[in-house]
CSV table of C-alpha atoms and ligand atoms in Angstrom, one decimal:
chain,number,residue,atom,x,y,z
K,7,UNK,CA,22.9,-14.0,-50.1
K,8,UNK,CA,26.3,-14.2,-48.2
K,9,UNK,CA,26.8,-10.6,-48.2
K,10,UNK,CA,28.5,-8.5,-45.2
K,11,UNK,CA,29.3,-10.0,-42.0
K,12,UNK,CA,28.1,-13.0,-40.7
K,13,UNK,CA,25.3,-13.1,-37.6
K,14,UNK,CA,24.9,-15.6,-34.9
K,15,UNK,CA,22.5,-18.3,-35.7
K,16,UNK,CA,18.7,-17.4,-36.3
K,17,UNK,CA,19.9,-13.7,-36.9
K,18,UNK,CA,19.0,-12.5,-40.0
K,19,UNK,CA,19.1,-9.2,-41.6
K,20,UNK,CA,16.1,-7.0,-43.0
K,21,UNK,CA,14.9,-4.1,-44.2
K,22,UNK,CA,11.3,-2.4,-44.0
K,23,UNK,CA,9.5,0.0,-46.6
K,24,UNK,CA,6.6,1.4,-46.6
K,25,UNK,CA,3.9,2.9,-49.3
K,26,UNK,CA,0.9,5.4,-48.4
K,27,UNK,CA,0.2,7.0,-45.6
K,28,UNK,CA,1.2,7.7,-41.8
K,29,UNK,CA,-0.6,4.6,-40.7
K,30,UNK,CA,1.1,2.6,-43.2
K,31,UNK,CA,4.4,4.1,-42.0
K,32,UNK,CA,3.2,3.6,-38.3
K,33,UNK,CA,2.4,-0.2,-39.4
K,34,UNK,CA,5.9,-0.8,-41.1
K,35,UNK,CA,8.0,0.4,-38.1
K,36,UNK,CA,5.7,-2.2,-35.8
K,37,UNK,CA,7.2,-4.8,-37.6
K,38,UNK,CA,10.7,-3.1,-37.8
K,39,UNK,CA,10.6,-2.5,-34.2
K,40,UNK,CA,9.4,-6.2,-33.9
K,41,UNK,CA,12.2,-7.6,-35.9
K,42,UNK,CA,14.8,-5.5,-34.3
K,43,UNK,CA,13.5,-6.8,-30.8
K,44,UNK,CA,14.1,-10.1,-31.8
K,45,UNK,CA,17.5,-9.5,-32.4
K,46,UNK,CA,17.7,-9.3,-36.2
K,47,UNK,CA,19.7,-6.3,-38.0
K,48,UNK,CA,18.6,-4.0,-40.2
K,49,UNK,CA,20.7,-3.2,-43.3
K,50,UNK,CA,20.0,-2.1,-46.7
K,51,UNK,CA,21.5,-5.2,-48.6
K,52,UNK,CA,19.5,-7.4,-46.0
K,53,UNK,CA,18.0,-11.0,-46.9
K,54,UNK,CA,14.7,-10.1,-45.8
K,55,UNK,CA,12.5,-7.0,-47.1
K,56,UNK,CA,9.4,-6.0,-45.7
K,57,UNK,CA,7.1,-3.9,-48.2
K,58,UNK,CA,4.0,-2.2,-46.5
K,59,UNK,CA,1.6,-1.7,-49.2
K,60,UNK,CA,-0.9,0.9,-49.9
K,61,UNK,CA,-4.1,0.2,-51.9
K,62,UNK,CA,-6.0,3.9,-51.8
K,63,UNK,CA,-5.7,4.3,-55.5
K,64,UNK,CA,-4.9,1.9,-58.6
K,65,UNK,CA,-1.8,3.6,-59.0
K,66,UNK,CA,-1.0,3.2,-55.3
K,67,UNK,CA,-1.6,-0.6,-55.8
K,68,UNK,CA,0.7,-0.6,-59.0
K,69,UNK,CA,3.2,1.1,-57.2
K,70,UNK,CA,3.2,-1.2,-54.3
K,71,UNK,CA,3.5,-4.4,-56.7
K,72,UNK,CA,6.4,-2.8,-58.1
K,73,UNK,CA,8.2,-2.0,-55.2
K,74,UNK,CA,7.1,-5.7,-54.1
K,75,UNK,CA,8.9,-7.1,-58.0
K,76,UNK,CA,11.9,-5.0,-57.0
K,77,UNK,CA,12.6,-6.4,-53.5
K,78,UNK,CA,12.0,-9.9,-54.8
K,79,UNK,CA,15.1,-9.5,-57.2
K,80,UNK,CA,17.5,-8.0,-54.1
K,81,UNK,CA,16.3,-10.5,-51.0
K,82,UNK,CA,15.8,-13.8,-50.4
K,83,UNK,CA,12.6,-13.1,-48.8
K,84,UNK,CA,10.3,-10.8,-49.1
K,85,UNK,CA,6.9,-10.0,-46.7
K,86,UNK,CA,4.1,-8.2,-48.8
K,87,UNK,CA,2.4,-6.7,-45.6
K,88,UNK,CA,-0.6,-3.6,-45.0
K,89,UNK,CA,-3.7,-2.4,-47.1
K,90,UNK,CA,-2.8,-3.8,-50.4
K,91,UNK,CA,-2.0,-7.3,-49.1
K,92,UNK,CA,-5.7,-7.4,-47.5
K,93,UNK,CA,-7.4,-6.1,-51.0
K,94,UNK,CA,-9.6,-8.7,-52.2
K,95,UNK,CA,-8.2,-10.2,-55.8
K,96,UNK,CA,-5.0,-10.9,-57.3
K,97,UNK,CA,-3.0,-7.6,-56.8
K,98,UNK,CA,0.1,-9.2,-55.9
K,99,UNK,CA,-0.4,-12.7,-58.1
K,100,UNK,CA,2.3,-13.8,-60.0
K,101,UNK,CA,5.3,-12.6,-58.2
K,102,UNK,CA,8.0,-14.9,-57.6
K,103,UNK,CA,8.1,-17.3,-55.0
K,104,UNK,CA,10.1,-15.7,-52.7
K,105,UNK,CA,7.5,-13.4,-52.0
K,106,UNK,CA,4.8,-14.3,-48.8
K,107,UNK,CA,1.5,-12.0,-49.3
K,108,UNK,CA,0.6,-11.3,-45.3
K,109,UNK,CA,-3.6,-10.5,-45.9
K,110,UNK,CA,-3.7,-9.8,-41.6
K,111,UNK,CA,-4.9,-7.4,-39.8
K,112,UNK,CA,-2.3,-4.8,-38.7
K,113,UNK,CA,-2.2,-5.8,-35.1
K,114,UNK,CA,-1.3,-9.3,-36.3
K,115,UNK,CA,0.9,-8.7,-38.7
K,116,UNK,CA,4.5,-7.9,-36.7
K,117,UNK,CA,4.0,-11.1,-35.0
K,118,UNK,CA,3.2,-13.0,-38.0
K,119,UNK,CA,6.4,-11.7,-40.2
K,120,UNK,CA,8.3,-12.4,-36.9
K,121,UNK,CA,7.1,-15.7,-36.4
K,122,UNK,CA,7.8,-16.8,-39.7
K,123,UNK,CA,11.5,-15.1,-40.0
K,124,UNK,CA,12.4,-16.8,-36.8
K,125,UNK,CA,12.5,-15.1,-33.4
K,126,UNK,CA,16.3,-15.6,-31.4
K,127,UNK,CA,17.6,-14.7,-28.2
K,128,UNK,CA,19.6,-11.6,-28.4
K,129,UNK,CA,17.0,-9.0,-27.8
K,130,UNK,CA,18.1,-5.2,-28.7
K,131,UNK,CA,15.7,-2.9,-26.8
K,132,UNK,CA,14.2,0.3,-27.6
K,133,UNK,CA,15.8,0.8,-31.0
K,134,UNK,CA,15.8,4.2,-31.9
K,135,UNK,CA,13.2,5.1,-34.9
K,136,UNK,CA,15.3,6.8,-38.0
K,137,UNK,CA,13.2,9.9,-37.9
K,138,UNK,CA,13.0,13.0,-35.5
K,139,UNK,CA,9.2,12.7,-35.3
K,140,UNK,CA,7.2,9.8,-33.9
K,141,UNK,CA,4.2,8.5,-35.0
K,142,UNK,CA,2.0,6.9,-32.2
K,143,UNK,CA,-0.9,5.0,-33.6
K,144,UNK,CA,-4.0,5.2,-31.4
K,145,UNK,CA,-6.7,3.8,-33.5
K,146,UNK,CA,-7.2,1.8,-36.8
K,147,UNK,CA,-10.0,0.8,-38.8
K,148,UNK,CA,-13.0,2.8,-40.0
K,149,UNK,CA,-16.9,1.7,-39.1
K,150,UNK,CA,-17.9,4.2,-41.9
K,151,UNK,CA,-18.8,3.2,-45.4
K,152,UNK,CA,-17.8,6.0,-47.7
K,153,UNK,CA,-19.1,4.9,-51.3
K,154,UNK,CA,-15.7,5.0,-52.7
K,155,UNK,CA,-13.3,4.0,-50.2
K,156,UNK,CA,-11.9,0.5,-49.7
K,157,UNK,CA,-10.3,1.2,-46.1
K,158,UNK,CA,-12.7,-0.3,-43.9
K,159,UNK,CA,-12.5,-3.4,-46.1
K,160,UNK,CA,-8.9,-3.9,-45.7
K,161,UNK,CA,-8.5,-2.7,-42.4
K,162,UNK,CA,-11.7,-3.5,-40.4
K,163,UNK,CA,-13.8,-1.3,-37.8
K,164,UNK,CA,-12.6,1.2,-35.9
K,165,UNK,CA,-10.8,0.1,-32.7
K,166,UNK,CA,-8.5,1.9,-30.0
K,167,UNK,CA,-5.5,1.5,-28.1
K,168,UNK,CA,-5.6,1.8,-24.5
K,169,UNK,CA,-5.0,5.4,-23.5
K,170,UNK,CA,-2.3,4.1,-20.8
K,171,UNK,CA,-0.6,2.1,-23.4
K,172,UNK,CA,-0.8,5.3,-25.7
K,173,UNK,CA,0.8,7.8,-22.8
K,174,UNK,CA,3.3,5.1,-21.9
K,175,UNK,CA,4.2,4.9,-25.7
K,176,UNK,CA,4.6,8.5,-25.7
K,177,UNK,CA,6.7,8.7,-22.8
K,178,UNK,CA,8.9,6.1,-24.2
K,179,UNK,CA,9.5,8.2,-27.5
K,180,UNK,CA,9.6,11.3,-25.8
K,181,UNK,CA,12.7,9.4,-23.6
K,182,UNK,CA,14.1,8.0,-27.2
K,183,UNK,CA,14.6,11.7,-28.0
K,184,UNK,CA,12.0,12.4,-30.3
K,185,UNK,CA,10.8,15.9,-30.4
K,186,UNK,CA,7.5,15.5,-32.2
K,187,UNK,CA,4.7,13.2,-31.9
K,188,UNK,CA,1.8,12.7,-34.3
K,189,UNK,CA,-1.1,10.9,-32.9
K,190,UNK,CA,-2.2,8.8,-35.8
K,191,UNK,CA,-5.1,6.8,-36.8
K,192,UNK,CA,-7.5,5.6,-40.1
K,193,UNK,CA,-10.2,7.7,-38.3
K,194,UNK,CA,-8.7,9.5,-35.2
K,195,UNK,CA,-11.9,11.0,-34.2
K,196,UNK,CA,-13.3,7.8,-33.2
K,197,UNK,CA,-10.7,7.2,-30.7
K,198,UNK,CA,-12.3,6.0,-27.4
K,199,UNK,CA,-11.1,4.3,-24.5
K,200,UNK,CA,-14.4,4.1,-22.6
K,201,UNK,CA,-13.2,2.0,-19.5
K,202,UNK,CA,-10.7,4.8,-18.8
K,203,UNK,CA,-13.0,7.7,-19.9
K,204,UNK,CA,-11.0,8.9,-22.8
K,205,UNK,CA,-11.8,10.3,-25.9
K,206,UNK,CA,-9.6,12.3,-28.6
K,207,UNK,CA,-9.7,15.6,-27.0
K,208,UNK,CA,-8.7,14.1,-23.4
K,209,UNK,CA,-6.0,12.3,-25.1
K,210,UNK,CA,-4.6,15.3,-26.7
K,211,UNK,CA,-4.9,17.4,-23.6
K,212,UNK,CA,-2.7,14.6,-21.7
K,213,UNK,CA,-0.4,13.7,-24.6
K,214,UNK,CA,0.1,17.6,-25.2
K,215,UNK,CA,1.6,17.9,-21.8
K,216,UNK,CA,4.5,15.2,-22.2
K,217,UNK,CA,5.9,16.5,-25.8
K,218,UNK,CA,7.4,19.2,-27.2
K,219,UNK,CA,5.2,19.2,-30.3
K,220,UNK,CA,2.2,17.2,-30.8
K,221,UNK,CA,0.4,17.2,-34.1
K,222,UNK,CA,-2.8,15.2,-35.3
K,223,UNK,CA,-2.4,13.2,-38.4
K,224,UNK,CA,-5.7,13.8,-40.0
K,225,UNK,CA,-9.2,14.2,-38.8
K,226,UNK,CA,-12.7,14.4,-40.1
K,227,UNK,CA,-14.8,17.4,-40.1
K,228,UNK,CA,-17.3,15.9,-38.1
K,229,UNK,CA,-15.2,15.4,-35.2
K,230,UNK,CA,-13.6,18.8,-34.9
K,231,UNK,CA,-16.4,19.5,-32.4
K,232,UNK,CA,-16.1,22.3,-29.7
K,233,UNK,CA,-14.6,20.5,-27.1
K,234,UNK,CA,-11.6,19.6,-29.6
K,235,UNK,CA,-11.2,22.7,-30.9
K,236,UNK,CA,-11.1,24.2,-27.5
K,237,UNK,CA,-8.3,21.7,-26.5
K,238,UNK,CA,-6.4,22.2,-29.6
K,239,UNK,CA,-6.3,26.0,-28.9
K,240,UNK,CA,-5.7,25.8,-25.4
K,241,UNK,CA,-2.9,23.0,-25.4
K,242,UNK,CA,0.4,25.2,-26.2
K,243,UNK,CA,2.3,22.3,-27.2
K,244,UNK,CA,-0.2,21.3,-30.1
K,245,UNK,CA,1.3,22.3,-33.5
K,246,UNK,CA,-1.2,25.2,-35.1
K,247,UNK,CA,-2.0,22.5,-38.4
K,248,UNK,CA,-4.7,20.3,-38.8
K,249,UNK,CA,-5.5,18.2,-41.9
K,250,UNK,CA,-9.3,17.9,-42.7
K,251,UNK,CA,-10.0,15.8,-45.5
K,252,UNK,CA,-12.6,17.5,-47.8
K,253,UNK,CA,-12.9,15.1,-50.5
K,254,UNK,CA,-15.2,17.3,-52.5
K,255,UNK,CA,-16.3,20.8,-52.2
K,256,UNK,CA,-19.6,20.0,-53.8
K,257,UNK,CA,-22.7,19.1,-51.8
K,258,UNK,CA,-24.1,16.6,-54.4
K,259,UNK,CA,-20.7,14.9,-55.0
K,260,UNK,CA,-20.4,14.5,-51.1
K,261,UNK,CA,-24.0,13.1,-50.9
K,262,UNK,CA,-22.5,10.4,-53.7
K,263,UNK,CA,-19.7,9.9,-51.9
K,264,UNK,CA,-21.7,9.0,-48.6
K,265,UNK,CA,-19.5,11.5,-46.8
K,266,UNK,CA,-22.2,12.4,-44.1
K,267,UNK,CA,-21.2,16.5,-44.2
K,268,UNK,CA,-22.2,19.4,-46.4
K,269,UNK,CA,-19.8,22.1,-47.1
K,270,UNK,CA,-21.5,24.6,-44.9
K,271,UNK,CA,-20.6,22.3,-41.8
K,272,UNK,CA,-17.0,22.0,-43.1
K,273,UNK,CA,-16.8,25.7,-43.5
K,274,UNK,CA,-18.6,26.5,-40.2
K,275,UNK,CA,-16.5,23.8,-38.2
K,276,UNK,CA,-13.3,24.8,-39.4
K,277,UNK,CA,-14.1,28.6,-39.0
K,278,UNK,CA,-12.7,29.0,-35.2
K,279,UNK,CA,-9.2,27.4,-36.5
K,280,UNK,CA,-9.2,29.5,-39.5
K,281,UNK,CA,-7.0,32.4,-38.4
K,282,UNK,CA,-4.4,30.1,-36.0
K,283,UNK,CA,-4.1,27.1,-37.7
K,284,UNK,CA,-2.6,26.0,-41.1
K,285,UNK,CA,-5.6,24.0,-42.6
K,286,UNK,CA,-4.5,21.1,-45.0
K,287,UNK,CA,-6.7,18.8,-46.7
K,288,UNK,CA,-7.2,15.5,-49.4
K,289,UNK,CA,-9.6,16.1,-52.2
K,290,UNK,CA,-10.5,13.3,-54.9
K,291,UNK,CA,-10.8,14.7,-58.5
K,292,UNK,CA,-12.7,13.0,-60.9
K,293,UNK,CA,-15.5,11.3,-58.6
K,294,UNK,CA,-18.3,9.7,-60.8
K,295,UNK,CA,-20.7,12.3,-60.0
K,296,UNK,CA,-18.5,15.3,-60.4
K,297,UNK,CA,-18.8,17.6,-63.7
K,298,UNK,CA,-17.4,20.9,-64.2
K,299,UNK,CA,-19.7,22.9,-61.8
K,300,UNK,CA,-19.1,20.6,-58.9
K,301,UNK,CA,-15.7,20.9,-59.7
K,302,UNK,CA,-15.6,24.7,-59.4
K,303,UNK,CA,-17.4,24.6,-56.5
K,304,UNK,CA,-14.6,22.4,-54.7
K,305,UNK,CA,-12.3,25.1,-55.7
K,306,UNK,CA,-14.1,27.8,-54.3
K,307,UNK,CA,-14.6,25.7,-50.9
K,308,UNK,CA,-11.1,25.2,-50.8
K,309,UNK,CA,-10.5,29.2,-51.0
K,310,UNK,CA,-13.3,30.0,-48.6
K,311,UNK,CA,-12.0,27.5,-46.3
K,312,UNK,CA,-8.5,29.0,-46.3
K,313,UNK,CA,-7.1,25.6,-47.2
K,314,UNK,CA,-3.3,25.5,-47.7
K,315,UNK,CA,-1.8,22.2,-49.0
K,316,UNK,CA,-4.3,20.0,-50.9
K,317,UNK,CA,-3.1,16.2,-51.2
K,318,UNK,CA,-4.8,15.5,-54.7
K,319,UNK,CA,-6.2,11.9,-55.5
K,320,UNK,CA,-7.4,11.1,-58.8
K,321,UNK,CA,-10.4,9.2,-58.5
K,322,UNK,CA,-10.1,5.5,-59.5
K,323,UNK,CA,-12.5,2.7,-58.7
K,324,UNK,CA,-11.7,0.3,-55.9
K,325,UNK,CA,-12.8,-3.1,-55.6
K,326,UNK,CA,-15.6,-4.0,-53.1
K,327,UNK,CA,-16.8,-0.5,-52.9
K,328,UNK,CA,-20.3,1.1,-54.0
K,329,UNK,CA,-18.5,2.8,-56.4
K,330,UNK,CA,-16.5,-0.1,-58.1
K,331,UNK,CA,-18.2,-0.1,-61.5
K,332,UNK,CA,-18.7,3.8,-61.9
K,333,UNK,CA,-15.7,6.1,-63.6
K,334,UNK,CA,-17.5,8.2,-66.0
K,335,UNK,CA,-14.5,11.2,-65.7
K,336,UNK,CA,-12.1,10.7,-68.5
K,337,UNK,CA,-8.2,10.4,-67.3
K,338,UNK,CA,-7.7,13.8,-68.9
K,339,UNK,CA,-10.2,15.9,-67.3
K,340,UNK,CA,-9.1,14.4,-64.0
K,341,UNK,CA,-5.2,15.4,-64.9
K,342,UNK,CA,-6.7,18.9,-65.6
K,343,UNK,CA,-8.4,19.3,-62.6
K,344,UNK,CA,-5.9,17.9,-60.6
K,345,UNK,CA,-3.5,20.5,-62.0
K,346,UNK,CA,-6.0,23.4,-61.3
K,347,UNK,CA,-6.3,22.0,-57.9
K,348,UNK,CA,-2.7,21.9,-57.2
K,349,UNK,CA,-2.2,25.0,-58.6
K,350,UNK,CA,-4.8,26.8,-56.2
K,351,UNK,CA,-3.0,24.7,-53.5
K,352,UNK,CA,0.5,26.1,-54.3
K,353,UNK,CA,-0.8,29.6,-54.6
K,354,UNK,CA,-2.5,29.5,-51.0
K,355,UNK,CA,1.0,27.8,-49.5
K,356,UNK,CA,2.9,30.7,-50.8
K,357,UNK,CA,0.4,33.3,-49.5
K,358,UNK,CA,0.8,31.8,-45.9
K,359,UNK,CA,4.5,31.2,-46.4
K,360,UNK,CA,4.7,35.0,-46.9
K,361,UNK,CA,3.3,35.9,-43.9
K,362,UNK,CA,6.3,34.5,-41.8
K,363,UNK,CA,9.0,36.8,-43.7
K,364,UNK,CA,10.1,39.1,-41.1
K,365,UNK,CA,8.6,36.9,-38.4
K,366,UNK,CA,10.2,34.1,-35.7
K,367,UNK,CA,9.0,30.4,-36.2
K,368,UNK,CA,10.3,27.2,-34.4
K,369,UNK,CA,11.4,24.6,-36.6
K,370,UNK,CA,12.1,20.9,-36.5
K,371,UNK,CA,14.8,20.0,-38.4
K,372,UNK,CA,13.9,16.6,-39.7
K,373,UNK,CA,16.2,16.2,-42.8
K,374,UNK,CA,19.6,18.3,-43.7
K,375,UNK,CA,18.7,21.9,-44.7
K,376,UNK,CA,14.9,20.8,-44.3
K,377,UNK,CA,12.2,21.3,-41.5
K,378,UNK,CA,8.7,22.0,-40.3
K,379,UNK,CA,7.5,25.2,-38.5
K,380,UNK,CA,5.2,25.4,-35.8
K,381,UNK,CA,2.2,25.3,-38.3
K,382,UNK,CA,3.5,22.3,-40.5
K,383,UNK,CA,4.7,24.7,-43.0
K,384,UNK,CA,8.0,23.7,-44.9
K,385,UNK,CA,11.4,25.5,-44.2
K,386,UNK,CA,14.7,25.9,-45.9
K,387,UNK,CA,17.4,26.2,-43.3
K,388,UNK,CA,21.4,26.4,-43.4
K,389,UNK,CA,22.5,22.9,-44.1
K,390,UNK,CA,24.8,23.0,-40.9
K,391,UNK,CA,21.8,23.1,-38.7
K,392,UNK,CA,21.6,19.8,-36.6
K,393,UNK,CA,19.0,17.2,-37.7
K,394,UNK,CA,16.6,16.4,-34.9
K,395,UNK,CA,16.6,19.9,-33.3
K,396,UNK,CA,13.7,22.3,-32.6
K,397,UNK,CA,15.6,25.6,-33.7
K,398,UNK,CA,14.0,29.4,-33.6
K,399,UNK,CA,14.6,31.0,-37.0
K,400,UNK,CA,13.7,33.8,-38.9
K,401,UNK,CA,11.6,33.9,-42.1
K,402,UNK,CA,14.0,36.0,-45.1
K,403,UNK,CA,12.2,35.1,-47.9
K,404,UNK,CA,9.8,32.8,-49.7
K,405,UNK,CA,11.1,29.9,-52.3
K,406,UNK,CA,9.0,27.6,-54.3
K,407,UNK,CA,9.6,24.8,-51.8
K,408,UNK,CA,9.1,27.1,-48.5
K,409,UNK,CA,10.0,29.8,-46.3
K,410,UNK,CA,13.7,30.6,-46.4
K,411,UNK,CA,15.4,31.2,-43.0
K,412,UNK,CA,17.7,34.1,-42.6
U,521,SF4,S1,-13.0,7.7,-46.5
U,521,SF4,FE1,-14.7,7.3,-45.1
U,521,SF4,S2,-14.9,5.2,-45.3
U,521,SF4,FE2,-12.9,5.7,-45.9
U,521,SF4,S3,-11.6,5.5,-43.8
U,521,SF4,FE3,-12.2,7.8,-44.2
U,521,SF4,S4,-14.1,7.7,-42.9
U,521,SF4,FE4,-13.7,5.8,-43.3
């Protein structure tokens, strides 16, 4: 392309973007760090683009494809990586010849992309990530097989990183200046380092001693056991926030999804955290067996569990799953149910935010004028507040997007 300054032989310019969840974010940053370590230079108008894709819904695949096509127009070479790249079928077929689809496990992808781009000697160690919070992947893959879910097919079975490697990475992130660490995994509760005797509660306890603020990205309700609850409550640096996918609040739909818990279990296991923790969740609307009654049960469960922010996913059949050929609920009904759930979620968020008016909180400023409190409630701050700082603030009012700091 020949734009911008010339770099030494072998050095190329690149940028990395991702779609989807926090694990996709981590995977994208692993590619980014690998390219930086090889001496390549990150720029907006780069020669090479890496697009780490998502396939959780049809819409996510379509967005991923669009992003890859857009990148192909403005970059000399594009690598399509991540969940979407591993999806069976031809989601990325027909893209221009400068697009390489890297259908590899997340552990192999940075190496493959770096090898293809061409490593050079000039090493730039420990490049600072551009976010104030560090997502540290401790586990990948899932050995369950929920009937609708494509993730085990694209990411493989559950496996965990060694605890000493995780703790070393956390120390490194803290030394780089990250104020918050988020332990991230596809099925975090499956975390095990058997050789060293670690499970998730032990990892949380030890990681919590290293950081100013620690969060878990998401955890399945079956892993929210007494030991984990105790550790979450007893570790002062653990953020008072937990994201626990519900998917449906109807026992019949949960069974049809193959989710291995009942509504009663979900409510019982969250009960000890309800007072203190901000509980958020994922819900699928329009699953094939979800009728009006089942959806009403979901709304009731969301309220009974005290959930605030709900990420609503309209069901879409995923190739290779047990429900790949089932999609009975009409798009209009999915839209209506999604809107009702989002409205309930917004009301619950606002109710929680109101409790913060007149009270103090510590907010991590992650963008100009914005940040998140200890329980991951969004705050609106004076734009002069320095990004990357943890600041003590007092709630003055509630706006549509969060709590306004005095
Ligand atoms: S939805 Fe089920 S199969 Fe998919 S990643 Fe979660 S636990 Fe695993």
